[in-house]
Amino acid sequence: MSRRTHRRAAAAGTAALLSCMLLGAPAAHAAPPAPDGKGGWTGTWGTAPAPAAPDGISKEGLDDRTVRMVVHTSAAGGELRLRFSNAHGSAPLALGRTTVALPGPGPNPAPAAGTLRPVTFGGAGTATVPVGAEIVSDPVPFDVPADRDLLVSVHLPKPTGPATWHWLAQQTNHVSEPGDHAADAGNGAFTRAETSWFFLTGVDVRGKGARGTVVALGDSQTDGVKSTLDGNARWTDALARRLTADPAGRGLGVLNEGLGGNRILRDGSETDRPQRGTAAAKRLQRDVIDRPGVRTAVLYEGINDLQLEPKASAAQVLDGLRGMARRLHEQHIRVVVGTLTPFKDSPFHTPEAEKARSEVNAALRSPAARADFDAVVDFDAAVRDEADPQRVRAAFDGGDHIHLNDAGYRTLAEAVPLAELTGSPAPAVHGR
């Protein structure tokens, strides 16, 4: 399991000390987690934190509001813990009362009766997260089902400043009227809907067969853009369901570390789209290596490097992917890489970008790629139009000719051979 570096920070309103896990802390994966999950934690849900947008709620931040967020599990567990990030904050982040529950029915869910549980940090009911840091809660006894929504509610008692958030959640979350509503049994105080997650970056589980984590690092395709809102129809969701249904894959959690507009080599612009986040090569440590119990990483990124100014070359994208793979292998993490899918007729398609995409895919399909990656999944072949291979098949097109619909994302998930995620030793090229 990973070794983490921890920092002690003062809990707001108390003298209690708590453990704050700093971003970029060194990790070492000596071996996969124990088969019964008792050797450590498994990530059941995760998302990549990013800086606030130039305007709107993330820029304004939150003050004396409670945020009630819906997250979707992948692996089951008998206890859980939460992760909150202040990675991109400008001031310490005060966390007030925090709770977790199973949701009841309805589009604006309230906690199901009898499921609400308090969450503590170092034994205290409140905490302060330093600038640039991540905090992990105390373990909470909780019967966490696989493939099920959870409600996480956190009161933010002080002005947060610009928020560390995930802007394209594909999930409706809710912000309350002023006050602490984290333990509310109803949802009447939650009057504002937002399709983003705020500060929450992970849910880990332990026990009940949880036995390790698969992390998908990517851009808007991994983020699930154009999938059904509140439908949990990202390709990572479909992959998690496949693993749960397979005896060899059951107990593996899947974390979605996709970020809309993200690139391998360049950060989001500070003045235009900072919410595109830190370049994948820079956030690899935080968003993959330092996640709990990581066994396999799926790298599916590079199209934005080829199409957004200043554009990268195919060689630069390949070097970026190989560099990330080397770092992951140093931590004994298996690496699966995906070919880049078509985007003809999208606003970003140019002959230059198409040529570069073809060069990247040809290199990944070549036998030489086996020296760098444990497996290559041909996402391109899975969803392209055979009559016009530069175009996404109409049945899979999300409408903008670059992102996929629910059927397209399911097809990506089906292209991933589960044996490559559960420890098959033989590297291979799949989906061709």
C-alpha positions as a printed Julia matrix, in Angstrom:
432×3 Matrix{Float64}:
   0.0     0.0     0.0
   1.03    3.6    -0.45
   3.02    5.5     2.11
   1.61    8.98    2.6
   3.11   12.1     4.09
   0.79   13.7     6.62
   0.66   17.15    8.13
  -1.0    18.17   11.38
  -3.4    21.11   11.25
  -5.68   22.75   13.79
  -9.35   21.8    13.66
 -11.6    24.87   13.53
 -13.12   25.73   16.89
 -11.21   23.01   18.76
  -7.73   22.21   19.93
  -7.84   18.76   18.36
  -5.22   17.83   15.81
  -5.98   16.03   12.58
  -4.08   14.45    9.76
  -3.87   16.45    6.54
  -2.55   14.6     3.53
  -0.48   16.98    1.41
  -0.65   16.98   -2.36
   2.39   15.56   -4.06
   3.34   13.37   -1.11
   5.57   10.44   -2.04
   3.94    7.05   -2.48
   5.27    3.54   -3.03
   3.25    0.54   -4.19
   5.13   -2.54   -3.06
   2.29   -4.96   -3.77
  -1.44   -5.06   -4.57
  -3.83   -4.73   -1.61
  -4.77   -7.83    0.34
  -7.56   -9.81   -1.39
 -10.03   -9.25    1.46
  -9.42   -5.5     1.55
  -8.06   -5.59    5.1
  -4.64   -4.51    3.9
  -5.82   -0.99    3.23
  -8.25    1.3     1.52
  -9.83    1.16   -1.94
 -11.1     4.19   -3.82
 -14.81    3.77   -4.58
 -15.35    7.28   -6.01
 -13.06   10.12   -6.97
 -12.82   13.26   -9.02
 -10.03   15.6   -10.06
  -9.87   19.02   -8.34
  -9.35   22.13  -10.46
  -9.06   25.9    -9.97
 -12.1    28.17   -9.93
 -13.47   29.55  -13.19
 -12.98   33.26  -13.99
 -16.54   33.99  -12.79
 -19.57   32.39  -11.22
 -20.07   30.43   -8.01
 -16.6    28.88   -7.99
 -14.92   32.27   -8.25
 -17.22   33.83   -5.65
 -16.85   30.88   -3.3
 -19.3    29.92   -0.55
 -19.98   31.46    2.86
 -22.19   29.87    5.54
 -23.72   27.49    3.03
 -24.13   23.73    3.13
 -23.36   21.77   -0.01
 -25.13   18.43   -0.46
 -23.39   16.37   -3.13
 -24.28   13.1    -4.83
 -21.47   10.67   -5.63
 -21.69    7.19   -7.14
 -19.8     4.24   -5.7
 -17.94    1.55   -7.61
 -16.67   -0.88   -4.92
 -18.57   -1.89   -1.79
 -17.19   -1.59    1.73
 -17.98   -1.87    5.41
 -16.56    1.55    6.32
 -15.7     4.7     4.44
 -13.69    7.88    4.67
 -13.97   11.16    2.77
 -11.34   13.34    1.09
 -11.6    17.12    0.83
  -9.17   19.26   -1.15
  -8.04   22.86   -0.9
  -5.53   22.3    -3.7
  -6.33   25.54   -5.5
  -7.55   27.66   -2.58
  -6.17   31.05   -1.63
  -6.99   30.75    2.09
  -7.43   27.94    4.65
 -10.7    26.07    4.11
 -13.0    25.7     7.13
 -15.11   22.55    7.13
 -18.09   22.53    9.48
 -20.47   19.7    10.22
 -20.12   16.92    7.66
 -22.41   13.93    7.12
 -22.82   10.98    4.79
 -26.0     9.06    3.98
 -27.73    6.93    1.43
 -30.16    9.04   -0.6
 -33.89    8.64   -0.6
 -35.94    8.82   -3.82
 -36.44   11.88   -5.96
 -34.41   14.32   -8.07
 -33.37   16.42   -5.04
 -32.7    13.6    -2.6
 -32.81   13.77    1.16
 -31.1    11.17    3.36
 -32.87    7.83    3.49
 -34.28    7.18    6.95
 -31.77    5.77    9.4
 -28.71    6.15    7.14
 -27.32    9.58    8.12
 -23.9     9.36    9.81
 -21.63   12.11   11.18
 -18.11   12.45    9.79
 -15.2    13.52   12.0
 -11.62   14.64   11.43
  -9.09   13.6    14.04
 -12.01   13.07   16.41
 -13.35   16.6    15.88
 -16.56   17.61   14.14
 -14.86   20.45   12.28
 -11.54   20.92   10.49
  -9.36   23.4     8.65
  -7.62   22.42    5.41
  -4.45   24.41    4.67
  -3.91   25.99    1.27
  -2.68   23.37   -1.19
  -3.58   20.42    1.03
  -6.01   17.53    1.12
  -7.62   16.16    4.27
  -8.87   12.64    4.92
 -11.66   12.06    7.43
 -11.76    9.48   10.18
 -13.2     6.09    9.18
 -17.0     5.93    9.37
 -18.71    2.56    9.9
 -21.09    2.41    6.93
 -22.51   -0.35    4.77
 -21.45    1.01    1.38
 -23.11   -0.76   -1.56
 -21.46   -1.03   -4.96
 -23.01    0.94   -7.85
 -25.08    3.15   -5.56
 -25.35    6.88   -4.87
 -24.17    8.43   -1.61
 -25.07   11.85   -0.2
 -22.22   13.88    1.26
 -23.23   17.12    3.01
 -20.71   19.65    4.32
 -21.31   23.0     5.99
 -18.87   25.73    4.96
 -19.13   28.18    7.89
 -16.64   30.8     6.66
 -15.94   32.45    3.29
 -14.06   29.9     1.24
 -12.64   32.26   -1.36
 -12.34   30.83   -4.88
 -13.34   27.18   -4.66
 -11.4    24.05   -5.46
 -14.03   22.25   -7.5
 -14.83   19.88  -10.36
 -16.87   21.81  -12.86
 -18.32   19.13  -15.18
 -19.79   16.67  -12.71
 -22.63   15.39  -14.94
 -24.43   15.25  -11.61
 -26.92   17.61   -9.96
 -25.8    18.76   -6.52
 -27.39   21.3    -4.2
 -26.39   24.38   -2.21
 -28.45   25.5     0.78
 -29.73   28.75    2.12
 -27.46   30.18    4.88
 -26.73   27.91    7.81
 -25.69   24.43    8.83
 -28.02   21.97    7.1
 -25.64   19.0     6.9
 -27.78   16.91    9.24
 -31.15   17.96    7.8
 -33.44   15.0     7.25
 -35.22   16.91    4.5
 -34.06   18.88    1.48
 -36.11   22.07    1.82
 -33.1    24.26    2.62
 -31.25   23.17   -0.51
 -32.6    25.63   -3.03
 -29.78   26.05   -5.54
 -28.79   23.35   -8.02
 -25.24   23.12   -9.39
 -23.75   20.52  -11.72
 -20.34   20.63  -10.03
 -18.66   19.09   -6.99
 -17.06   21.43   -4.44
 -13.98   20.51   -2.38
 -14.93   16.81   -2.18
 -12.46   14.7    -4.17
 -12.75   11.14   -2.94
 -14.58    8.41   -1.05
 -12.54    5.4     0.08
 -13.87    2.11    1.41
 -12.46   -0.81    3.36
 -13.69   -4.34    4.03
 -16.39   -6.45    2.34
 -13.94   -7.6    -0.32
 -12.68   -4.18   -1.44
  -9.27   -4.98   -2.88
  -7.74   -2.2    -4.92
  -8.28    0.7    -7.28
  -8.3     1.37  -11.01
  -7.8     5.04  -11.91
  -8.82    6.57  -15.25
  -6.83    9.72  -16.06
  -8.26   11.74  -18.9
 -10.12   14.74  -20.29
 -13.78   15.43  -21.1
 -14.28   11.99  -22.66
 -13.45   10.43  -19.3
 -15.41   13.17  -17.51
 -18.46   11.92  -19.41
 -19.4    15.11  -21.24
 -22.66   14.6   -23.21
 -23.63   11.59  -21.11
 -27.02   11.71  -19.4
 -27.13   14.11  -16.45
 -27.5    12.16  -13.18
 -27.35    8.93  -15.2
 -23.92    7.67  -14.09
 -23.31    6.87  -17.74
 -19.63    7.78  -18.05
 -17.45    5.04  -19.51
 -15.84    4.6   -16.09
 -19.26    3.92  -14.55
 -19.92    1.25  -17.16
 -16.47   -0.21  -16.54
 -17.11   -0.36  -12.79
 -20.36   -2.23  -13.38
 -18.53   -4.73  -15.6
 -15.95   -5.32  -12.87
 -18.6    -5.78  -10.18
 -20.41   -8.35  -12.33
 -17.2   -10.31  -12.96
 -15.92  -12.55  -10.13
 -12.32  -11.74  -11.05
 -12.97   -7.99  -11.0
 -15.38   -7.73   -8.07
 -14.0    -5.54   -5.28
 -11.99   -3.25   -7.56
 -12.97    0.4    -7.33
 -12.84    2.74  -10.32
 -11.88    6.4    -9.89
 -12.7     8.93  -12.61
  -9.91   11.51  -12.75
 -11.05   13.1   -16.0
 -11.15   16.87  -16.45
 -12.96   18.65  -19.27
 -10.46   20.42  -21.52
  -7.48   18.88  -19.76
  -4.18   18.33  -21.57
  -1.15   16.18  -20.91
   1.38   18.94  -21.32
  -0.26   22.29  -20.51
  -2.35   23.7   -17.66
  -5.66   25.43  -18.25
  -5.26   29.13  -19.01
  -5.34   31.35  -15.92
  -7.46   33.94  -17.73
  -9.65   31.77  -19.96
 -10.37   28.24  -18.71
  -8.43   27.59  -15.49
 -11.05   24.96  -14.62
  -9.45   22.73  -17.26
  -6.99   22.06  -14.51
  -3.37   21.18  -14.05
  -1.7    19.3   -16.89
  -2.06   15.53  -16.59
   1.7    15.0   -16.37
   1.79   17.35  -13.36
  -1.31   16.0   -11.59
  -0.34   12.36  -12.05
   1.09   12.11   -8.54
  -1.9    13.69   -6.81
  -4.7    12.21   -8.89
  -3.34    8.72   -9.54
  -0.26    7.63   -7.59
  -1.42    9.03   -4.25
  -4.88    7.49   -4.46
  -5.41    4.47   -2.2
  -4.59    0.94   -3.33
  -3.94    1.79   -6.99
  -3.26   -1.3    -9.1
  -3.9    -0.03  -12.63
  -4.06    3.34  -14.38
  -5.87    3.91  -17.67
  -4.38    6.84  -19.59
  -6.85    8.23  -22.13
  -5.73   11.73  -22.98
  -3.98   13.77  -25.66
  -6.66   15.0   -28.07
  -6.78   18.45  -26.48
  -3.01   18.78  -26.79
  -3.39   18.26  -30.54
  -6.33   20.62  -31.11
  -5.98   23.51  -28.61
  -3.52   26.34  -29.08
  -0.61   26.19  -28.7
  -0.85   22.78  -30.31
   1.48   19.94  -29.41
   2.92   17.51  -31.92
   2.17   13.8   -32.0
   5.71   13.15  -30.79
   5.2    15.43  -27.79
   1.94   13.7   -26.83
   3.58   10.28  -27.11
   6.53   11.43  -25.01
   4.07   12.7   -22.39
   2.23    9.37  -22.27
   5.48    7.39  -22.07
   6.78    9.63  -19.31
   3.64    9.11  -17.23
   3.85    5.36  -17.83
   7.44    5.28  -16.58
   6.47    7.07  -13.37
   3.55    4.73  -12.8
   5.67    1.64  -13.4
   8.16    2.91  -10.84
   5.29    2.63   -8.33
   4.38   -0.88   -9.56
   1.16    0.38  -11.13
   0.04   -1.28  -14.36
  -0.56    1.1   -17.27
  -3.27    0.75  -19.91
  -3.36    3.42  -22.62
  -6.22    4.25  -24.98
  -6.08    5.38  -28.6
  -7.65    8.76  -29.42
 -11.19    8.74  -30.81
 -12.41   10.6   -33.94
 -13.61   14.21  -34.0
 -14.27   15.1   -37.64
 -16.92   17.86  -38.05
 -16.29   19.18  -34.55
 -15.21   22.84  -34.32
 -11.68   21.71  -33.43
 -11.07   19.36  -36.33
  -8.32   20.36  -38.76
  -6.21   18.35  -41.21
  -3.19   19.06  -39.02
  -4.85   17.75  -35.86
  -6.23   14.72  -37.69
  -2.79   13.84  -39.0
  -1.33   14.11  -35.51
  -4.13   11.93  -34.05
  -3.42    9.26  -36.68
   0.28    9.35  -35.83
  -0.4     8.96  -32.11
  -2.75    6.04  -32.7
  -0.38    4.32  -35.13
   2.41    4.52  -32.58
   0.2     3.13  -29.81
  -0.91    0.23  -32.02
   2.64   -0.68  -33.0
   4.49   -3.57  -31.34
   6.96   -1.02  -29.96
   4.25    0.32  -27.62
   4.48   -2.89  -25.63
   7.8    -1.69  -24.25
   6.06    1.31  -22.64
   2.54    0.16  -21.71
   1.09   -3.02  -20.25
  -1.85   -2.87  -22.67
  -3.26   -0.67  -25.41
  -7.04   -0.43  -25.82
  -8.18    0.73  -29.23
 -10.98    3.12  -28.27
 -10.75    4.67  -31.74
 -11.58    1.4   -33.48
 -14.44    0.77  -31.05
 -16.42    3.92  -31.91
 -15.33    5.16  -35.33
 -17.5     5.12  -38.43
 -16.03    2.42  -40.65
 -17.27    4.27  -43.73
 -15.44    7.43  -42.61
 -12.87    6.55  -39.91
 -12.21   10.2   -39.07
 -15.79   10.47  -37.81
 -17.53    9.05  -34.72
 -20.2     6.51  -35.62
 -23.59    8.27  -35.67
 -25.07    5.87  -33.11
 -22.37    6.92  -30.61
 -22.21   10.66  -31.33
 -23.15   12.88  -28.37
 -24.14   15.61  -30.82
 -20.98   17.69  -31.12
 -19.03   15.07  -33.12
 -16.3    14.67  -30.51
 -18.0    13.59  -27.27
 -19.98   10.37  -27.04
 -23.49    9.54  -25.9
 -24.31    6.89  -23.31
 -24.08    4.07  -25.87
 -20.71    5.33  -27.05
 -19.32    5.47  -23.52
 -20.6     1.94  -22.84
 -18.76    0.83  -25.94
 -15.51    2.32  -24.66
 -15.96    0.42  -21.39
 -16.68   -2.81  -23.25
 -13.46   -2.41  -25.23
 -11.36   -2.65  -22.05
 -10.31   -6.28  -21.37
 -10.99   -6.87  -17.69
  -7.98   -9.18  -17.41
  -5.73   -6.17  -17.95
  -7.23   -4.52  -14.85
  -7.14   -7.58  -12.63
  -3.49   -8.41  -13.17
  -3.07  -10.41  -16.37
   0.71  -10.49  -16.9
   0.81  -10.46  -20.7
   0.81   -7.04  -22.37
  -1.27   -6.89  -25.54
  -3.09   -4.64  -27.96
  -6.89   -4.98  -27.73
  -9.99   -3.87  -29.61
  -8.5    -3.86  -33.1
